[in-house]
Coordinates of C-alpha atoms (C1' of nucleotides) in Angstrom, one line a residue:
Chain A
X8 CA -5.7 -56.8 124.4
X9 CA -8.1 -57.6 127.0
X10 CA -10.0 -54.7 127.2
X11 CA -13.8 -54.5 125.1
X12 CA -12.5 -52.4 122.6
X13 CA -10.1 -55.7 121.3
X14 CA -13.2 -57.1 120.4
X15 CA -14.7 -54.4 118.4
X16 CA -11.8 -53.8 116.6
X17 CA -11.0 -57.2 116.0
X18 CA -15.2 -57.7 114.7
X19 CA -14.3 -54.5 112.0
X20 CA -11.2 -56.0 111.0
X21 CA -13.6 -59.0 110.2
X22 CA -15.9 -58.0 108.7
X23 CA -14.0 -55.7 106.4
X24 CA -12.2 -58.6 105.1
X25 CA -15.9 -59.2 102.9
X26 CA -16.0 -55.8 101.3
X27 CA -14.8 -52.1 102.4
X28 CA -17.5 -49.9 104.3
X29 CA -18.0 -47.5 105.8
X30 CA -18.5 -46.8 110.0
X31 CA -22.5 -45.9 109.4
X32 CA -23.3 -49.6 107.3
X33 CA -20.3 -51.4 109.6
X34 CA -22.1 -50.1 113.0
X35 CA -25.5 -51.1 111.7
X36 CA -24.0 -55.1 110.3
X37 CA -22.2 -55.7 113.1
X38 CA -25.1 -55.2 115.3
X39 CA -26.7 -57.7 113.1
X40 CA -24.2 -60.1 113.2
X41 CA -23.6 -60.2 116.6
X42 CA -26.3 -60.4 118.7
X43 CA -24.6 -57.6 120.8
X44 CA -27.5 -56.4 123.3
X45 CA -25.4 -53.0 124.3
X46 CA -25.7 -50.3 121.4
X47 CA -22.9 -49.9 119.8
X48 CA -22.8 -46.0 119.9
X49 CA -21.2 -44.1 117.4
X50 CA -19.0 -42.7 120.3
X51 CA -17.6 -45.9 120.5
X52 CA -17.2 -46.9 116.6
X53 CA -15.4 -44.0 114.8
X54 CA -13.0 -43.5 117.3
X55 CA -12.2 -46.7 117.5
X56 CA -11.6 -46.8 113.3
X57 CA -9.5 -43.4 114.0
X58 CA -7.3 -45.8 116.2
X59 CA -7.0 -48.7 113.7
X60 CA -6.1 -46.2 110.7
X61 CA -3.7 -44.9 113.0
X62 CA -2.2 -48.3 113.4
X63 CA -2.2 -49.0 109.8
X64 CA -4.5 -52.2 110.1
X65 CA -7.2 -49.9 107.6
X66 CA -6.9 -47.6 105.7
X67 CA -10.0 -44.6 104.5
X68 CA -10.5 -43.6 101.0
X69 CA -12.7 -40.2 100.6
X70 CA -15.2 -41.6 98.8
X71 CA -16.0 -38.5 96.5
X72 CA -16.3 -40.3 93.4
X73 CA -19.9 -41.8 93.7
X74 CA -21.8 -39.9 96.5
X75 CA -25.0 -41.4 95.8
X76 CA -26.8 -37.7 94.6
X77 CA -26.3 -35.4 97.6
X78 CA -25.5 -37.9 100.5
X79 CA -22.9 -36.5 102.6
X80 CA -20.1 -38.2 101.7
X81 CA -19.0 -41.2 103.0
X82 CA -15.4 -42.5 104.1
X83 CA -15.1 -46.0 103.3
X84 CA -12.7 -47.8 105.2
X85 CA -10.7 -50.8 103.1
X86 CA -8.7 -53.5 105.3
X87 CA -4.8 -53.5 104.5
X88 CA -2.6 -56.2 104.4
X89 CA -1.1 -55.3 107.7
X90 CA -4.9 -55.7 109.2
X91 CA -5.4 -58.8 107.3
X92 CA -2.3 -60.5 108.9
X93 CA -2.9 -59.3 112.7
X94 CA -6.4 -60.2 112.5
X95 CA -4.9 -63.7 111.5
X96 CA -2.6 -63.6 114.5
X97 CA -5.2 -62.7 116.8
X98 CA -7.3 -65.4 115.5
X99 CA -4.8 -67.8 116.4
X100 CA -3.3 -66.7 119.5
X101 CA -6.4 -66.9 121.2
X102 CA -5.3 -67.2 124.9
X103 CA -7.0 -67.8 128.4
X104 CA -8.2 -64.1 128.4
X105 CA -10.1 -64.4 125.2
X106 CA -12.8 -67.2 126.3
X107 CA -15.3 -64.3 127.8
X108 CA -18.5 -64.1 126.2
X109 CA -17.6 -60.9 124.3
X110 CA -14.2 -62.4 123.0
X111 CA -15.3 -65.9 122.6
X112 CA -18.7 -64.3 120.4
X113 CA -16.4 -62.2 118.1
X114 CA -14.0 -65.1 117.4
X115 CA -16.8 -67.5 116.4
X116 CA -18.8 -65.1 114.4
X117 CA -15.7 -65.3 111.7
X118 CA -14.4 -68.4 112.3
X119 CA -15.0 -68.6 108.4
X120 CA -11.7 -66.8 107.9
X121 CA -9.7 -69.0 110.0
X122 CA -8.4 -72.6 109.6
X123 CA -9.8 -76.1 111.6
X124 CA -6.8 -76.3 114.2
X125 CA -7.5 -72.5 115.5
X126 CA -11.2 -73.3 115.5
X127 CA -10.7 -76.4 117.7
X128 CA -8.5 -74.8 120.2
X129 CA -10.9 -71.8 120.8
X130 CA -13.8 -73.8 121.0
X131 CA -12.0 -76.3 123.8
X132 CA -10.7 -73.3 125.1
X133 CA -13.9 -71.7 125.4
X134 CA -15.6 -75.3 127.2
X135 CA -12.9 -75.5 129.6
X136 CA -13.9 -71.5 130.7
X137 CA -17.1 -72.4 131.0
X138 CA -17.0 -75.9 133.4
X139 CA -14.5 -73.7 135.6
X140 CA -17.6 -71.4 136.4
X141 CA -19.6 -74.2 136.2
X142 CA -17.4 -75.3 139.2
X143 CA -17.0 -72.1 141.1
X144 CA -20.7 -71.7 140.9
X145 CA -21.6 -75.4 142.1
X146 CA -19.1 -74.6 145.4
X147 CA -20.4 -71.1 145.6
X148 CA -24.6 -72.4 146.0
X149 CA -23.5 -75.1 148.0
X150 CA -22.0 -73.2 150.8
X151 CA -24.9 -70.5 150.8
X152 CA -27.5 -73.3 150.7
X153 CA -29.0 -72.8 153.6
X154 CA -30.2 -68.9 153.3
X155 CA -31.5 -69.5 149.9
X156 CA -35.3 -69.7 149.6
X157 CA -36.7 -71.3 146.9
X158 CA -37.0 -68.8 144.2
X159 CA -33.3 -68.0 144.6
X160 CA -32.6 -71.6 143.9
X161 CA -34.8 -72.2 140.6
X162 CA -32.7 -68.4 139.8
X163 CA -29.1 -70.6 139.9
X164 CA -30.7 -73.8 138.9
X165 CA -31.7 -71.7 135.6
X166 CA -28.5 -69.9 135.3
X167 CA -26.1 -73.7 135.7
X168 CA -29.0 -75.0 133.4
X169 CA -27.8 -73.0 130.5
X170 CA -24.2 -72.7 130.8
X171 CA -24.5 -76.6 130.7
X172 CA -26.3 -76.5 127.5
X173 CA -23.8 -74.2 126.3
X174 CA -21.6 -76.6 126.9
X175 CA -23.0 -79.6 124.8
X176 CA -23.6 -77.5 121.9
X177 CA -19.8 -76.8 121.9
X178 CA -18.6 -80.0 122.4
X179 CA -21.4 -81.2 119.3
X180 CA -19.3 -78.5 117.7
X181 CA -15.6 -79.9 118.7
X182 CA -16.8 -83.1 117.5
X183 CA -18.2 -82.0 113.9
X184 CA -14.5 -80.3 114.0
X185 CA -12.9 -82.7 114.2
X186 CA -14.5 -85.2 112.4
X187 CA -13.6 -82.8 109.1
X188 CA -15.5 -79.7 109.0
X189 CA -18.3 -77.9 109.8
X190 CA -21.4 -78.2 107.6
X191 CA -24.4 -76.6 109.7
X192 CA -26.4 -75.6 106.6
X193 CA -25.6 -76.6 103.1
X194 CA -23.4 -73.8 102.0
X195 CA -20.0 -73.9 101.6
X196 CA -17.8 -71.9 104.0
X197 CA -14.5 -72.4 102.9
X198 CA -13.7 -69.8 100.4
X199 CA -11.6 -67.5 103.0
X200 CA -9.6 -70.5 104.6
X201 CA -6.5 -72.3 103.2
X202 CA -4.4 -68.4 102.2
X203 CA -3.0 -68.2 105.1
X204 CA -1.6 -71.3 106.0
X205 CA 1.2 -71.2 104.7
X206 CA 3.1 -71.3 107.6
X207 CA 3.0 -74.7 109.4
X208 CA 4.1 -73.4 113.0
X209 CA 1.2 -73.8 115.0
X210 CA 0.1 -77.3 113.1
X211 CA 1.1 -79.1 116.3
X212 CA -1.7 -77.2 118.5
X213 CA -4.1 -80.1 116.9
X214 CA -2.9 -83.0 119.0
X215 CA -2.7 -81.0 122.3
X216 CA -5.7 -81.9 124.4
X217 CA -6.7 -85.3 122.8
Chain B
X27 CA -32.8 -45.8 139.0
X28 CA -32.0 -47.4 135.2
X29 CA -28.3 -47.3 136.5
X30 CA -26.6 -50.4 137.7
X31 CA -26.2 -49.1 140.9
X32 CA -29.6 -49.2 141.4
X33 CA -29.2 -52.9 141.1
X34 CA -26.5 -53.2 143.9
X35 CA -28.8 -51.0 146.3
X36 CA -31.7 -53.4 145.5
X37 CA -30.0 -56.2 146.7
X38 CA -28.2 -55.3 149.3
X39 CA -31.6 -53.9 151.1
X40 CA -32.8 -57.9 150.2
X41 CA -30.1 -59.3 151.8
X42 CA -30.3 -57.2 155.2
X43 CA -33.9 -58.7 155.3
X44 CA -32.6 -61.9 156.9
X45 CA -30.0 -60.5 158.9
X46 CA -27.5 -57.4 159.5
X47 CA -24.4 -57.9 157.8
X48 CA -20.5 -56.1 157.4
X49 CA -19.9 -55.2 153.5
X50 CA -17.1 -58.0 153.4
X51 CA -19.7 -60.8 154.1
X52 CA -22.3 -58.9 152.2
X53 CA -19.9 -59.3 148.9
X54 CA -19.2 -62.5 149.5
X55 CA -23.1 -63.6 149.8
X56 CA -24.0 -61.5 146.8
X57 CA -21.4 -63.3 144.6
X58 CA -23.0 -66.2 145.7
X59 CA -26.7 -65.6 145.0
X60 CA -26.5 -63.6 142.4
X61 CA -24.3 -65.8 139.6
X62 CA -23.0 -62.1 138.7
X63 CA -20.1 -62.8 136.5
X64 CA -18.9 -59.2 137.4
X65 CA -16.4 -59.1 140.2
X66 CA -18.5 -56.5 142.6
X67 CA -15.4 -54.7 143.1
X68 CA -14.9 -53.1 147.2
X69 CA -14.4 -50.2 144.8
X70 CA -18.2 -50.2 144.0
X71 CA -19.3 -52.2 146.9
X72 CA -18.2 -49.8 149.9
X73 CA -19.5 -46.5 148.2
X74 CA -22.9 -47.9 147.9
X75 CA -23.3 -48.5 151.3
X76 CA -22.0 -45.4 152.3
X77 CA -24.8 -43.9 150.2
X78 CA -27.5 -46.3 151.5
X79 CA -26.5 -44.4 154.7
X80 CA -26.8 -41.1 153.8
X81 CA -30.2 -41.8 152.3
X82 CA -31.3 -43.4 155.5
X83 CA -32.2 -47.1 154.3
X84 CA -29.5 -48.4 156.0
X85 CA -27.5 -47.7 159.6
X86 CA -24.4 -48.5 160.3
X87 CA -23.7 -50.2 163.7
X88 CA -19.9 -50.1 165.0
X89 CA -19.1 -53.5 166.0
X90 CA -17.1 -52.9 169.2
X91 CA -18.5 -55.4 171.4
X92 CA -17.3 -58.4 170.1
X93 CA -14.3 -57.9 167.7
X94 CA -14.1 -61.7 167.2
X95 CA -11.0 -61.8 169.1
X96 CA -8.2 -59.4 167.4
X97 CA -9.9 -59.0 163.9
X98 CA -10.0 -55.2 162.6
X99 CA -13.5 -53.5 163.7
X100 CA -16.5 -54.1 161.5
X101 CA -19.1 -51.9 160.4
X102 CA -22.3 -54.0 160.4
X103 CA -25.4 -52.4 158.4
X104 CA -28.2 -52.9 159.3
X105 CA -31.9 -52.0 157.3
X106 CA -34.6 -49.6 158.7
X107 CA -37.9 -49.2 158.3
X108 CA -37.3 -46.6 155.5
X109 CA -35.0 -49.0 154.0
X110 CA -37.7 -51.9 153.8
X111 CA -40.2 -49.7 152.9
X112 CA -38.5 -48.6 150.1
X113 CA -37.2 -51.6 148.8
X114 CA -41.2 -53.2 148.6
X115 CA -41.7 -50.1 147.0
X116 CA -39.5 -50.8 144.5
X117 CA -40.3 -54.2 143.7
X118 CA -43.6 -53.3 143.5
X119 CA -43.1 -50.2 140.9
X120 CA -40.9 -52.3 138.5
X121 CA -42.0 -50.9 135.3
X122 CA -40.5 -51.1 131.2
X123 CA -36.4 -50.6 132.5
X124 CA -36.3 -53.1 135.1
X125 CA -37.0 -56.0 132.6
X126 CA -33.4 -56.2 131.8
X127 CA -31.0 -59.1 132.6
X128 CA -29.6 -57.5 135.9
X129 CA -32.8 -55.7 137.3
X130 CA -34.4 -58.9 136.2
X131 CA -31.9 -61.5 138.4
X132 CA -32.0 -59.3 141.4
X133 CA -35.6 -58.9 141.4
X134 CA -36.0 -62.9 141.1
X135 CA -33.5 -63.4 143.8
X136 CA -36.0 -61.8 146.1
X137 CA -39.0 -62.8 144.8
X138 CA -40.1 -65.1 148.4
X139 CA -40.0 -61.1 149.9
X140 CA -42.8 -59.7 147.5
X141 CA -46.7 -60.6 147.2
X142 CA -47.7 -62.9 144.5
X143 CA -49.6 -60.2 142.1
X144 CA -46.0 -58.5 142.0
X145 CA -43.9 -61.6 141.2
X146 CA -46.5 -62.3 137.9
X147 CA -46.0 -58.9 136.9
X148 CA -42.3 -58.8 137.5
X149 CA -42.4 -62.5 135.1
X150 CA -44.6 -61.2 132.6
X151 CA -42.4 -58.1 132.2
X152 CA -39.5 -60.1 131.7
X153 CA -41.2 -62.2 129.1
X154 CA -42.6 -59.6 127.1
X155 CA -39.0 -57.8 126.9
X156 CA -37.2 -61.0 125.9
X157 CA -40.0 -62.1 123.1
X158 CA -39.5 -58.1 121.9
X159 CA -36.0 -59.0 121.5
X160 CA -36.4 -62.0 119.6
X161 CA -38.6 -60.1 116.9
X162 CA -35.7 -57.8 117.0
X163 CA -32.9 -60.6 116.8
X164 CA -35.3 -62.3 113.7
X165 CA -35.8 -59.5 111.9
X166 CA -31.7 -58.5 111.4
X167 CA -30.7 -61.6 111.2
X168 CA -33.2 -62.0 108.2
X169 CA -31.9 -58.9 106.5
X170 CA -28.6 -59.6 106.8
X171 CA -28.4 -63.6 105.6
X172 CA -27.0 -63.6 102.4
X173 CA -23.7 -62.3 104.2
X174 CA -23.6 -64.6 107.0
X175 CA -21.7 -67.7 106.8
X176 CA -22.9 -71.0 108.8
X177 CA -20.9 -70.0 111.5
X178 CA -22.3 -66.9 112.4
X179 CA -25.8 -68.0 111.6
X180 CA -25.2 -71.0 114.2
X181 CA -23.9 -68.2 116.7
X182 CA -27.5 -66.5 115.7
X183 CA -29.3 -70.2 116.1
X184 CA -27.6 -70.8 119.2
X185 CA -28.4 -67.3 121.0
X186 CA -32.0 -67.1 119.7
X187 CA -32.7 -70.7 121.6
X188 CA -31.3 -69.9 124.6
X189 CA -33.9 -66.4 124.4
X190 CA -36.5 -69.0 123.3
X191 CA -35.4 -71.7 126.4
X192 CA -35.9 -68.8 129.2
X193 CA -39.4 -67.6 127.7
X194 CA -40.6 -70.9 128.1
X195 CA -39.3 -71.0 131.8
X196 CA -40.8 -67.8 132.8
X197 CA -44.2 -68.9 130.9
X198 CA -43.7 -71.9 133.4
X199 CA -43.4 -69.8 136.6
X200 CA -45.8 -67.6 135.7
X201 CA -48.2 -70.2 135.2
X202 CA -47.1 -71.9 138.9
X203 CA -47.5 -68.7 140.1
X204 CA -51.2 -68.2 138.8
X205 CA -51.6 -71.9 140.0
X206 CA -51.7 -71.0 143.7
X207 CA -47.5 -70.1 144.5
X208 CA -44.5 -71.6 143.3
X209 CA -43.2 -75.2 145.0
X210 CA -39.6 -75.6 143.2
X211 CA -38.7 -77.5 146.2
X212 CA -40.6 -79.1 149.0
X213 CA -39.9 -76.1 151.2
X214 CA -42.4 -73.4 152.9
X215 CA -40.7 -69.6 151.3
X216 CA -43.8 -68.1 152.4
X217 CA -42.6 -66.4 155.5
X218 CA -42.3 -63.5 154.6
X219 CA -45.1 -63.1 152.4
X220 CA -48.1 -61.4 153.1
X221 CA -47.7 -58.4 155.2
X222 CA -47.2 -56.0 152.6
X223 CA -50.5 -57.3 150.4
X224 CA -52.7 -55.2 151.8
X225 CA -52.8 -52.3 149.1
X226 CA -55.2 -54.1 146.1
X227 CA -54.2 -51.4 143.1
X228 CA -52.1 -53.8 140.5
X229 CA -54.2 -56.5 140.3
X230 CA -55.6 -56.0 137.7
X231 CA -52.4 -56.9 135.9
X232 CA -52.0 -59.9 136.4
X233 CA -54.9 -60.2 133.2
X234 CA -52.6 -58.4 130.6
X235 CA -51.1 -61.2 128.7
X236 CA -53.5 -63.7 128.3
Chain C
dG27 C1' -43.7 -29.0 106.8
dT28 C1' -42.0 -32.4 109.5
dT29 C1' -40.2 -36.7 110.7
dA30 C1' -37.1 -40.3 109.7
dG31 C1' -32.9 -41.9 107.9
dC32 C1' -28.2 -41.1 106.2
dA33 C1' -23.5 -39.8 107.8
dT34 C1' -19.6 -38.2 110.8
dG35 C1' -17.9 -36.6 114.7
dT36 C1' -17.0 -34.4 119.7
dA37 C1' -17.6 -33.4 124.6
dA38 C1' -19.2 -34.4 129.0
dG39 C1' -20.3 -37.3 132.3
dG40 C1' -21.3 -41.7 134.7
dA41 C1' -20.1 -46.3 136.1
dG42 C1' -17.1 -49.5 137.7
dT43 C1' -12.5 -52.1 137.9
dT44 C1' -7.7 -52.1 139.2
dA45 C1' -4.4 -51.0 142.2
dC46 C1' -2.9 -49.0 146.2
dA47 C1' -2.8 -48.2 151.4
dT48 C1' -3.1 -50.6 155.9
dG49 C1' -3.0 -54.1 159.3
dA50 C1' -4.1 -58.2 162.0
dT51 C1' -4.6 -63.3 162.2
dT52 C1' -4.8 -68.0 160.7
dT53 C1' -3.2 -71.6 157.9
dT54 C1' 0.4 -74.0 155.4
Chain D
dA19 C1' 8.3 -67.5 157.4
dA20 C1' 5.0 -67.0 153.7
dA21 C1' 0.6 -66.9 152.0
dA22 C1' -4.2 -66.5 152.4
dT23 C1' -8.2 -64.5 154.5
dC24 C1' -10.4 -61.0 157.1
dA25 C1' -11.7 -56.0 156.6
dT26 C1' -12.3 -51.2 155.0
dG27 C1' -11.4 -47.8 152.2
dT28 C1' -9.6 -44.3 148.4
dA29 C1' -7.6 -42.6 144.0
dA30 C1' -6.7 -43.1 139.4
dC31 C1' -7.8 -44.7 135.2
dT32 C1' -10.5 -46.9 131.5
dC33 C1' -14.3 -47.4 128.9
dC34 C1' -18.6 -46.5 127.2
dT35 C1' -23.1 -44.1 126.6
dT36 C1' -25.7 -39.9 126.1
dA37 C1' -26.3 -35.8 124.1
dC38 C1' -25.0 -32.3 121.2
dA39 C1' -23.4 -30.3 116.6
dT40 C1' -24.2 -30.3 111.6
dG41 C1' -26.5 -30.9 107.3
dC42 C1' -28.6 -33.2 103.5
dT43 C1' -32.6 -36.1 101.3
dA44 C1' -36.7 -38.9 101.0
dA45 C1' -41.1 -40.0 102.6
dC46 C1' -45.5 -38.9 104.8

DNA sequence: GTTAGCATGTAAGGAGTTACATGATTTT
DNA sequence: AAAATCATGTAACTCCTTACATGCTAAC
């Protein structure tokens, strides 16, 4: 589950929990959504719904019903309960190999559909990523200091200057967390969350790092 | 040369400028300079010399004299005249694909080895791209917003500022640059500069954006 | 008419990481 | 003694992009 792919399926399985789709409108909103710089071919997206059908997490439905006058027809791909659930569980097993930029973007784009304590953790999980390279980099520039001219030194200075900021804004995020929701425009978010909680297993997971 | 490769190549011929260098050291400096989250792999690393080689910008130089007491043999690489020539060359050409994040950093990092004309081309480039990307990044976020919850709209706030934070840096450098050379630090990086300004064709770029 | 957009897919090929192979030396 | 670092390389494997294949409709 640490390969790219994890996050491209796991961005589908998110976004299909809105509305069913199909691969030519999900390629085109989830390059939207995410700011995703690479492309997003179509080699990449239908095989990769192939593999979730396959694994039962959506299922197609021909859609030869209402084919819009003459458009080729279209298969419209409808999350399942099974996808529903592991797309919960991913959500909030969120582990050290998921605070990459990639994994860490996906998570946070529907953090709608998950609940406060998984928010938290991947958001403190995500900081404590980023002040280890902080760190790494810091030692790293310090022991070539010498051979570095100038220009090579405003290009780190630049590069430690923005993951820093990245850092504040999380831990402004953290804090709004935790001091009882989000509210970043006026619109209310919380439709999705509170079906799945059910289970009160991971509830501890709140008090871990405070 | 739109491949990564060609990024590897580019900075490896930079880095031979100072001094030669065996490809263990040579991986270990470009981690350093380069911030490249990427692991630079011996995988990729040792290939790429071998086909600096072949195409003559680099020669290899058996370390037999002084194997540092024990230690296995190294190879130590070494750039010729080819090798700088082409490298200048390259710098100077940097057209439409080399505005990327990658072509970008590498081209920065050896920014105190080109002429000044070059350098303001090289940042305008860069600028232009990124302000092409936020139009792009505006535009789909527009069309898509009734879907987006606050989350993923702060994920779209949050990337667009960062675009926005480096425009306004390379607006800075390029107006430092136009201002008579950059001064990040108190230090003289103008040793190398110079020799190679001798051919006055792209000047006349440096009036594109203004 | 011809280009652009809708719509799904496959095949080929490039690029790069991981893991393996090898072996000495210095540090813990 | 074990582990880490120095040092170079290769092979296999994964992953993704590009390009091709197909065909219809709407706009220019």
């Amino acid at each position: 589950m640490a390969r790219r792919g994890a996050a491209l399926e796991l961005a589908i399985l998110g976004l299909l929990h809105d509305s069913p789709m199909h691969g030519y409108e999900l390629r085109k909103q989830l390059i939207a959504l995410l700011g995703w710089g690479r492309v997003l071919s179509y080699g990449t997206l239908y095989p990769c719904l192939k593999v979730l059908v396959k694994t039962g997490h959506i299922v197609a439905d021909e859609d030869v019903q209402v084919p819009v006058r003459g458009r080729r027809n279209r298969i419209v791909y409808r999350l399942t309960a099974e996808g529903k659930e592991f797309f919960a569980q991913v959500m909030e097993e969120s582990g050290p190999t998921t605070w990459d930029d990639e994994s860490f973007g996906v998570r946070f784009a529907f953090f709608a559909r998950t609940d406060s304590p998984t928010r938290v953790r991947i958001l403190e999980g995500r900081r404590s990523r980023l002040q280890e390279r902080l760190e790494n980099v810091r030692t790293a520039t310090q022991r070539g200091r010498e051979r570095a001219d100038s220009y090579t030194r405003e290009l780190q200075r630049h590069g430690l200057e923005s993951v820093e900021r990245e850092v504040e804004w999380l831990t402004e995020l953290i804090d709004r967390e935790r001091a009882g929701g989000y509210t970043g425009a006026d619109e209310a978010a919380g439709d999705q969350v509170g079906d799945a909680a059910g289970d009160a297993d991971d509830s501890g997971s709140t008090s871990r790092s405070a």
